[in-house]
mmCIF file of C-alpha atoms in Angstrom:
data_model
loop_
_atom_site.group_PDB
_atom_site.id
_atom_site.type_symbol
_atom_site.label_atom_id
_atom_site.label_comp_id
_atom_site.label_asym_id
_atom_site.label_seq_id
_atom_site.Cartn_x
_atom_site.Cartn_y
_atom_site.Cartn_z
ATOM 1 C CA UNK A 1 -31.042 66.195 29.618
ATOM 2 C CA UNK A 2 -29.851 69.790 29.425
ATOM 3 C CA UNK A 3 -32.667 71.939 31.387
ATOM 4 C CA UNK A 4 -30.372 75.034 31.911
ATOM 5 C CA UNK A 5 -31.596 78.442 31.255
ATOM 6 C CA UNK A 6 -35.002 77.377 29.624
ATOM 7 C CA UNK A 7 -38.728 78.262 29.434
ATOM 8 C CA UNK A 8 -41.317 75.604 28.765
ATOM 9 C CA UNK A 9 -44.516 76.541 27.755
ATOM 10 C CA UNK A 10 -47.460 74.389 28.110
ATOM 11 C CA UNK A 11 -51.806 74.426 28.406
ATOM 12 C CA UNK A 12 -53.497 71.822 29.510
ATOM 13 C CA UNK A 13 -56.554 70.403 26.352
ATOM 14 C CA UNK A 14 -60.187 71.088 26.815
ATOM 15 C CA UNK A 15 -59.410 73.815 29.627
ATOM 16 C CA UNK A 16 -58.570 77.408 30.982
ATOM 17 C CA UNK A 17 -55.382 76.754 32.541
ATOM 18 C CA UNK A 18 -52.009 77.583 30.701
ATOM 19 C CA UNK A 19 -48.507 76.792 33.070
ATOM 20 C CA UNK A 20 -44.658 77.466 32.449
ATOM 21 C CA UNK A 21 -41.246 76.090 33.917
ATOM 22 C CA UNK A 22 -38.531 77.920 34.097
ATOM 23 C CA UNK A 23 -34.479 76.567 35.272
ATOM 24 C CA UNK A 24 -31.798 79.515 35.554
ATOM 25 C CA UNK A 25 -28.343 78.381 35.834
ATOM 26 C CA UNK A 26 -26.358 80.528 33.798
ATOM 27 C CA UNK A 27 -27.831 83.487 33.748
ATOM 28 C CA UNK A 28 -28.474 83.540 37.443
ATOM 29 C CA UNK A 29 -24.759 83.623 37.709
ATOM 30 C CA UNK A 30 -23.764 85.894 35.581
ATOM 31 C CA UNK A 31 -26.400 88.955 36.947
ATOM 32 C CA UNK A 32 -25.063 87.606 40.413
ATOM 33 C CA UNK A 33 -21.669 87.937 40.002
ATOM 34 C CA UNK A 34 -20.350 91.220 40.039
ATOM 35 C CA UNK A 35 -22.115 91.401 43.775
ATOM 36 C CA UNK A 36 -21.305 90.298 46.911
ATOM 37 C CA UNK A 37 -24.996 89.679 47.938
ATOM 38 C CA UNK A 38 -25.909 87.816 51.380
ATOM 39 C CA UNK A 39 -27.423 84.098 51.146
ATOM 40 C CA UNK A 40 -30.688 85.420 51.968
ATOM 41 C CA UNK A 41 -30.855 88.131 49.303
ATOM 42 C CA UNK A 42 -29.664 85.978 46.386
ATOM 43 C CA UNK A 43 -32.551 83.434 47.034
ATOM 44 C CA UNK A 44 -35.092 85.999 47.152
ATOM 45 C CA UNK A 45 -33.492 87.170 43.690
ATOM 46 C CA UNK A 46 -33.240 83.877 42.521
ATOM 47 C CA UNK A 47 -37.141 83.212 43.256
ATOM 48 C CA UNK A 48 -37.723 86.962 41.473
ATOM 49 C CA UNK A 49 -35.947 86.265 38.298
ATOM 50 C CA UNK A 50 -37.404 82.977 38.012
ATOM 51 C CA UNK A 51 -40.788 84.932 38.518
ATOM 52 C CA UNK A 52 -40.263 87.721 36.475
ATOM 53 C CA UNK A 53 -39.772 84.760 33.049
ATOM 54 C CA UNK A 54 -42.721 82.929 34.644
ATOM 55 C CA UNK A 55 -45.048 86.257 34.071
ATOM 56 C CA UNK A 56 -43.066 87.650 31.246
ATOM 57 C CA UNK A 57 -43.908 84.479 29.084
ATOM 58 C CA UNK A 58 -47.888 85.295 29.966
ATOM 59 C CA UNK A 59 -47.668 88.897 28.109
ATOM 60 C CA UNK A 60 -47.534 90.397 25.138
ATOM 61 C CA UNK A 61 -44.663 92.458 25.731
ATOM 62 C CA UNK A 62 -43.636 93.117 21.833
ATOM 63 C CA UNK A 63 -40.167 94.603 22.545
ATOM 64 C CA UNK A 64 -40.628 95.485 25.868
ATOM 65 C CA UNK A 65 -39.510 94.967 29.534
ATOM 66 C CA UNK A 66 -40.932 93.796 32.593
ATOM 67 C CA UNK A 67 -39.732 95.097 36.181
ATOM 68 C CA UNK A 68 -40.619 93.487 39.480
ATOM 69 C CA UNK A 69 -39.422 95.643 42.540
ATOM 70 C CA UNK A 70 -39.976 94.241 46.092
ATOM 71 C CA UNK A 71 -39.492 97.805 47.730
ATOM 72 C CA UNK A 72 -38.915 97.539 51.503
ATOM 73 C CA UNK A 73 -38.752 99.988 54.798
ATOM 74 C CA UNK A 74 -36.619 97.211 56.857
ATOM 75 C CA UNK A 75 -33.449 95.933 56.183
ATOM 76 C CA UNK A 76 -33.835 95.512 52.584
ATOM 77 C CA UNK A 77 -34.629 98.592 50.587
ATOM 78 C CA UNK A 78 -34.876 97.202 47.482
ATOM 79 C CA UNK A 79 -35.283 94.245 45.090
ATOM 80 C CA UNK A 80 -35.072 94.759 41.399
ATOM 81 C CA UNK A 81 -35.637 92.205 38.523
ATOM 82 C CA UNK A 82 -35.960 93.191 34.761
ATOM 83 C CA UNK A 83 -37.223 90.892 31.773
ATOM 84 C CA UNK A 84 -37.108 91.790 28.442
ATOM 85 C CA UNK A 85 -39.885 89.973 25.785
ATOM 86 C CA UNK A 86 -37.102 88.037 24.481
ATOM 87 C CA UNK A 87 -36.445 86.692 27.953
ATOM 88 C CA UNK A 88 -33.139 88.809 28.967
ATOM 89 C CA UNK A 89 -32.953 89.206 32.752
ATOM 90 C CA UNK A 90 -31.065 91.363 35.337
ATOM 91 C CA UNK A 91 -31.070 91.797 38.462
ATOM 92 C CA UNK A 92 -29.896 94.112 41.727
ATOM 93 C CA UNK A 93 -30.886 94.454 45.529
ATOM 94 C CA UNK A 94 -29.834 97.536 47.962
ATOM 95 C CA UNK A 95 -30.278 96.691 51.630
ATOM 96 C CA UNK A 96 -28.832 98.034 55.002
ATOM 97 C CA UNK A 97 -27.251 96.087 58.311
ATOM 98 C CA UNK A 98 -26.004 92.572 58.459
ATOM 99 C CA UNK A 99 -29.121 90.113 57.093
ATOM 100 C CA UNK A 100 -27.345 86.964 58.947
ATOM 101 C CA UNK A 101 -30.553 85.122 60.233
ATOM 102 C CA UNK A 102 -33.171 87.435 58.639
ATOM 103 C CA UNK A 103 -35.962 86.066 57.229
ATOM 104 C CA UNK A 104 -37.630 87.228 53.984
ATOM 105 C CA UNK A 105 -40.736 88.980 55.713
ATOM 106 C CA UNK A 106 -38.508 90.920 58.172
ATOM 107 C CA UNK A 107 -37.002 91.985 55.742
ATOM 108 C CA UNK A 108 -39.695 93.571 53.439
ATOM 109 C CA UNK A 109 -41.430 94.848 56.224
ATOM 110 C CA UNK A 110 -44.031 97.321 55.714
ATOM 111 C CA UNK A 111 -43.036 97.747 52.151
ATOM 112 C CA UNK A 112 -44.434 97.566 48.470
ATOM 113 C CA UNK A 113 -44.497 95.559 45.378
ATOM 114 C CA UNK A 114 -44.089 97.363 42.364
ATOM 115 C CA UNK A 115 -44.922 95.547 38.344
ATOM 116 C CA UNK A 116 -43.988 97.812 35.805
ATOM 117 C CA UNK A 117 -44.713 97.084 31.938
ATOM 118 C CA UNK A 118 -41.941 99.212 29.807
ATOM 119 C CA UNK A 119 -43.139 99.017 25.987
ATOM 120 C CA UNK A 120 -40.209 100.139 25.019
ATOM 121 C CA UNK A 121 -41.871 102.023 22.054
ATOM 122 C CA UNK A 122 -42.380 105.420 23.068
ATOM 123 C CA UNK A 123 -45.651 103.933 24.560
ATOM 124 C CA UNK A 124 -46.886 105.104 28.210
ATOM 125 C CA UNK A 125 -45.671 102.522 30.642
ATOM 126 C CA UNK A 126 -48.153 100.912 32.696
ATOM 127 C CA UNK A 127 -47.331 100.633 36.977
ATOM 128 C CA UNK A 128 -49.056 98.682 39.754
ATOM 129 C CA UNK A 129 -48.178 99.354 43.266
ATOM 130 C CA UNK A 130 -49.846 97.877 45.989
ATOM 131 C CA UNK A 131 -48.371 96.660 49.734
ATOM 132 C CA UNK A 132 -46.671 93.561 50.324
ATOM 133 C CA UNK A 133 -48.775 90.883 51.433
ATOM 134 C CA UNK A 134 -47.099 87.482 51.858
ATOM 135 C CA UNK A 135 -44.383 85.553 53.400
ATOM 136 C CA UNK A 136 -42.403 84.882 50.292
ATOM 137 C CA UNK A 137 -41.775 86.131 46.595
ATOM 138 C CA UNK A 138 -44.254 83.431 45.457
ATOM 139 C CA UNK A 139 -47.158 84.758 48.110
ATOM 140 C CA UNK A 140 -46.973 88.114 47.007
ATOM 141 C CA UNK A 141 -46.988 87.355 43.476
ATOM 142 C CA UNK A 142 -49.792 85.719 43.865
ATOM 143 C CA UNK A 143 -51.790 88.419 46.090
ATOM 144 C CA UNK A 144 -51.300 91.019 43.299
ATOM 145 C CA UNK A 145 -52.225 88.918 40.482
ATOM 146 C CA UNK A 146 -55.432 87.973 42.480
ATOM 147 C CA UNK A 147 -56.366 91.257 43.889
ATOM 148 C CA UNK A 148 -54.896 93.646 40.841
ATOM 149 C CA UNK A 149 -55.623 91.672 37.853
ATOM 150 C CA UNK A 150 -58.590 89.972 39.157
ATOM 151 C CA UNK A 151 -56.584 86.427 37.229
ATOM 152 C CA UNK A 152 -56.269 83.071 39.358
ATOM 153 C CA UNK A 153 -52.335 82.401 39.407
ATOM 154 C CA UNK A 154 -50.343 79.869 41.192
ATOM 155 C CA UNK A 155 -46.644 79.830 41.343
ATOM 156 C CA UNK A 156 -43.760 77.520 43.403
ATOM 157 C CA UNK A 157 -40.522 78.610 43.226
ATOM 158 C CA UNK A 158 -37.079 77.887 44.232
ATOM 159 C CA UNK A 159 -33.414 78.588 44.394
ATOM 160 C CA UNK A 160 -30.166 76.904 46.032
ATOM 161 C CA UNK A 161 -28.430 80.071 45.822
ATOM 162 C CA UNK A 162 -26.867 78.295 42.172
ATOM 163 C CA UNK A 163 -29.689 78.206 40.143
ATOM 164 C CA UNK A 164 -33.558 79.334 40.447
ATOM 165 C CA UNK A 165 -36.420 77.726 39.048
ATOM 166 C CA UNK A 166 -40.269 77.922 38.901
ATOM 167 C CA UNK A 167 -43.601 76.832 37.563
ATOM 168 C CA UNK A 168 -46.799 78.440 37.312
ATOM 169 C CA UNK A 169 -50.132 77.703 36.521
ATOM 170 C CA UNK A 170 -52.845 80.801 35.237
ATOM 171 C CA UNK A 171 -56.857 80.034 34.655
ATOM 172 C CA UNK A 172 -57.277 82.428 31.091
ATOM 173 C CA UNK A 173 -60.432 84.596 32.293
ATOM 174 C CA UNK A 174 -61.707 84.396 28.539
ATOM 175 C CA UNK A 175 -62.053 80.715 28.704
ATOM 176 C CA UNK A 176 -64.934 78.998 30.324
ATOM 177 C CA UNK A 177 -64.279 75.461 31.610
ATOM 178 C CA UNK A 178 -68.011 73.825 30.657
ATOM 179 C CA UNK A 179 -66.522 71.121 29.679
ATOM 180 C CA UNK A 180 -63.801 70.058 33.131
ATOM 181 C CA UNK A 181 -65.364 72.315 35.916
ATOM 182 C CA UNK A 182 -62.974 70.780 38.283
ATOM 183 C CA UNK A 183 -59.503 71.600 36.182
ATOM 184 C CA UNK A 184 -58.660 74.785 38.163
ATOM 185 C CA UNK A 185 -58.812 73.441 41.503
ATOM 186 C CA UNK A 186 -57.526 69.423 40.569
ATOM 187 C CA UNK A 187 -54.601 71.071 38.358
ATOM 188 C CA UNK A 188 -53.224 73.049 41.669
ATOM 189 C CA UNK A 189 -53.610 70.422 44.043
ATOM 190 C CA UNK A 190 -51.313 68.292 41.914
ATOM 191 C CA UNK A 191 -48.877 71.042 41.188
ATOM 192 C CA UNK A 192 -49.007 71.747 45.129
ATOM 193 C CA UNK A 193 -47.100 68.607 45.273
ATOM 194 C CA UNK A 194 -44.098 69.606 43.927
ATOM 195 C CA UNK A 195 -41.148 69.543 45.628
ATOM 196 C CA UNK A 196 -37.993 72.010 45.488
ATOM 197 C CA UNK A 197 -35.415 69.018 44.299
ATOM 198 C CA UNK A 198 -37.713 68.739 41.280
ATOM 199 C CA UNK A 199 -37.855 71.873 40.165
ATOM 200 C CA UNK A 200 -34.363 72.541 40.291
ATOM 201 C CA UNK A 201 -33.390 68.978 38.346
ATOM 202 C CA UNK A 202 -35.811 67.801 36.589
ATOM 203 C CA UNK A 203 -36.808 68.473 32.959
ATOM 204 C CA UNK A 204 -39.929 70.286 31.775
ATOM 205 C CA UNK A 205 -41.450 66.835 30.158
ATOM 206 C CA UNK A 206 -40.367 64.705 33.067
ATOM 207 C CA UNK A 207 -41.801 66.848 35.627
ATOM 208 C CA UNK A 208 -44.891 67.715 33.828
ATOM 209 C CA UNK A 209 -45.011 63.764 33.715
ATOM 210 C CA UNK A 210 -44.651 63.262 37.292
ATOM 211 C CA UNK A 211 -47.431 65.902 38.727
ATOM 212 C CA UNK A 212 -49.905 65.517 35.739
ATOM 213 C CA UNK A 213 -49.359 62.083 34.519
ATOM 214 C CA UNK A 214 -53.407 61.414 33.860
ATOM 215 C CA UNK A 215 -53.530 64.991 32.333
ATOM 216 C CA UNK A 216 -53.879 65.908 29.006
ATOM 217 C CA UNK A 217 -51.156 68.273 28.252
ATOM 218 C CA UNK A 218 -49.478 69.988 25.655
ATOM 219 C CA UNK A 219 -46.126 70.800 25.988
ATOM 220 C CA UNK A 220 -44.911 74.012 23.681
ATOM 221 C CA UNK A 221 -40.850 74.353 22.706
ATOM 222 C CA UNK A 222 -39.016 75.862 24.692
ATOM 223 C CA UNK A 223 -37.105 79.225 24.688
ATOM 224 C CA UNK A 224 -33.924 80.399 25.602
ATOM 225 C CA UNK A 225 -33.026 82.496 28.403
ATOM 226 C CA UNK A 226 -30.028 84.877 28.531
ATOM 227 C CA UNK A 227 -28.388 87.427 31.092
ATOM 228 C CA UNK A 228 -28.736 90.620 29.336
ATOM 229 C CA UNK A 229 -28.296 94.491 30.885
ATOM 230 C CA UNK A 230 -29.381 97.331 28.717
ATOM 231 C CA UNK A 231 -26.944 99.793 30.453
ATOM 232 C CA UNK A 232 -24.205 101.877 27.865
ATOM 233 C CA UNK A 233 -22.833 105.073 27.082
ATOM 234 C CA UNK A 234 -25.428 106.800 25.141
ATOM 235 C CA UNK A 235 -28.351 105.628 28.493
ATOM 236 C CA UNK A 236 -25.761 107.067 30.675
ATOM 237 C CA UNK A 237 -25.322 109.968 28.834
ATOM 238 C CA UNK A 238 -29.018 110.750 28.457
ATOM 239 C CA UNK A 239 -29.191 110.464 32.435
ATOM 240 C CA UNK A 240 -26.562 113.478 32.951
ATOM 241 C CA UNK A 241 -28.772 115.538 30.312
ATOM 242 C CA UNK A 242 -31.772 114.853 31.858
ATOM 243 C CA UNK A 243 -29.216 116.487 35.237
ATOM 244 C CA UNK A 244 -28.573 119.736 33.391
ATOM 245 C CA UNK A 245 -25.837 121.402 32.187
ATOM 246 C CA UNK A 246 -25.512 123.566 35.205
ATOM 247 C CA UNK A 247 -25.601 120.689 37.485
ATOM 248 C CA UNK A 248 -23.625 118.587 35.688
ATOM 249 C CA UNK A 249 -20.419 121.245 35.816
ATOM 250 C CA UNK A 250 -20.684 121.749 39.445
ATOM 251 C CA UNK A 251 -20.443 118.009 39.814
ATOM 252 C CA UNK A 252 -16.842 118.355 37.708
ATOM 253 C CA UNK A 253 -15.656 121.495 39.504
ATOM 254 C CA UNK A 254 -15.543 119.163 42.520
ATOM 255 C CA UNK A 255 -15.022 115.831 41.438
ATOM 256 C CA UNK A 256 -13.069 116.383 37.916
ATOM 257 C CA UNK A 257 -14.902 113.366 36.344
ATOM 258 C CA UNK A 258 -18.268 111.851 36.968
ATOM 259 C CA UNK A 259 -17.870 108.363 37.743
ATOM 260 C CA UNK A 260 -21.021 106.367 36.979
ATOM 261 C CA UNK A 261 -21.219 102.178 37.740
ATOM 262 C CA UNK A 262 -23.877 100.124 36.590
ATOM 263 C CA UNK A 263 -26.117 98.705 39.563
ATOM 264 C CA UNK A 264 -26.683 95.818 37.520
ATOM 265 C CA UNK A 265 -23.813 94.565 36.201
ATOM 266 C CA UNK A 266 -21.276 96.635 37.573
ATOM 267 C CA UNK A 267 -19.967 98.276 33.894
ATOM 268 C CA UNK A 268 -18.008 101.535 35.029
ATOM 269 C CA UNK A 269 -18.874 105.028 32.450
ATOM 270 C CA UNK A 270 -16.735 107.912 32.805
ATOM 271 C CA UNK A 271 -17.296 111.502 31.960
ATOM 272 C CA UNK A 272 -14.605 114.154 31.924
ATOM 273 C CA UNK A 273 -14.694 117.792 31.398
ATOM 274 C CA UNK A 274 -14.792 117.179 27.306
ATOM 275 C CA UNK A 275 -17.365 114.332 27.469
ATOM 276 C CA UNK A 276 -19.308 116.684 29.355
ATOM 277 C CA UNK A 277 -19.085 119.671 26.722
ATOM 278 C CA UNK A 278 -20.122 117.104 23.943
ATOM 279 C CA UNK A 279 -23.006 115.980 25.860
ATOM 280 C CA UNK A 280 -24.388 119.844 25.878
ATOM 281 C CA UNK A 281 -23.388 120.620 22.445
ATOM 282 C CA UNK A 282 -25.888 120.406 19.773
ATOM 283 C CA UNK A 283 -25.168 118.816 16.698
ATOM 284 C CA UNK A 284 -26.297 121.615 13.742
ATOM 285 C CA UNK A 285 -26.526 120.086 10.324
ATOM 286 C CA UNK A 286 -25.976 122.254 7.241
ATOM 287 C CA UNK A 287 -28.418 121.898 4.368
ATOM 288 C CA UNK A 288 -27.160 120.258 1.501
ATOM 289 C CA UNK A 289 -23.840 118.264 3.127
ATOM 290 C CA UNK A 290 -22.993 116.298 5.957
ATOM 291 C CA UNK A 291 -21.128 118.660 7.686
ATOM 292 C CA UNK A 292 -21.502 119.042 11.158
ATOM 293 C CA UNK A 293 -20.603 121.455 13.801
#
């Protein structure tokens, strides 16, 4: 069964807690490889895409984005993940020295998480920052959603440095559990159980099978996940305005062209001296035709 590049929805009847399972193959590769990225780093990625669907498929994003940043002072300076609400993901890292036989906490020492929700809209985005507490991407995942959102979250994840994968499990606040007390903490000592092999090969329904077999679950269809980057032109474009004019022309009295390469998916923009001039000119529209100058 094809479990490539999918998110699986599901709830379990007659309680609070709500999971998903997610399997990147594809996309993983693609927003991988345009970089040259050490083992080390594209694990951690893998295990923050695979997050970033996971809590992307819990929110009402309605055209939005959701960023994940693991922000470090060590050897690794920064982690970036982006989701869109249709489930597009990116991803980049920056990091400093040779990361050989570094393990993930050394390398985010004394550093930050960052969650930001982009609406998209015009809408003010919303940011949580708060230190990194945890050993791994799953740990401090889990820290912020307990200690920022005050919501009880669980999540295992994986990646083989081919393909990433995930599940987590989420108690809804809103519901009250009169009638199975005991789901929250019988659900996660089940799904503690799970090993790495399963995640990355088996199926949503076979897995959910295997951990929750006398569970009464409901499994939702799934959804498609894609490699997307947002980068072009126009978002380039609006970056050098943002610059200034003046700024902007020093930059081509040195260089001749600005030279501008995607982080993300490596997509190379160039600006000359007439690109520039274009960029600065405002477009005056006569009344009465479509004349512009």
């Amino acid at each position: 069964m094809q479990i490539s590049d999918q998110l699986h929805r599901f709830l379990f009847e007659s309680t609070s807690v709500r999971g998903n399972i997610v399997h990147l193959d594809e996309s993983f590769s693609q927003a991988l490889q345009h970089h040259d990225f050490p083992a080390v780093l594209s694990q951690a990625l893998g295990e923050l895409m695979a997050a970033s669907v996971l809590l992307a498929a819990t929110l009402k994003l309605q055209g939005g984005a959701l960023v994940l940043q693991v922000q470090g002072k060590g050897p690794l300076k920064l982690l970036v993940v982006e989701c869109t609400s249709d489930l597009g993901i990116r991803a980049t890292a920056k990091w400093s020295e040779d990361l050989g036989a570094t393990s993930f906490s050394d390398m985010v020492s004394d550093g930050h998480f960052v969650i930001t929700l982009d609406p998209r809209d015009g809408g003010q985005p919303y940011q949580g920052i708060v230190p990194v507490k945890g050993g791994s991407i799953a740990e401090i995942l889990q820290n912020y959603m307990q200690r920022s959102e005050q919501i009880d979250t669980r999540m295992w994840l994986t990646c083989n440095g081919k393909s990433a994968a995930g599940m987590l499990v989420q108690k809804l606040p809103d519901r009250p559990d009169n009638a199975d007390p005991d789901a929250w903490n019988r659900i996660t000592m089940l799904a503690d159980t799970v090993q790495d092999e399963e995640l990355l090969n088996l199926a949503a329904v076979s897995l959910i099978k295997r951990l929750f077999n006398e569970e009464d679950v409901r499994l939702f269809k799934e959804q498609a996940i894609k490699f997307h980057c947002s980068c072009s032109r126009e978002s380039v474009g609006n970056m050098l305005r943002m610059l200034g004019e003046e700024e902007v022309a020093d930059i081509l009295a040195e260089q001749h062209t600005i030279d501008i390469n995607c982080d993300f998916c490596n997509a190379e923009y160039h600006f000359d001296q007439v690109d520039a001039e274009q960029l600065f000119t405002a477009e005056i529209v006569l009344p009465g035709n479509n004349v512009r100058h």
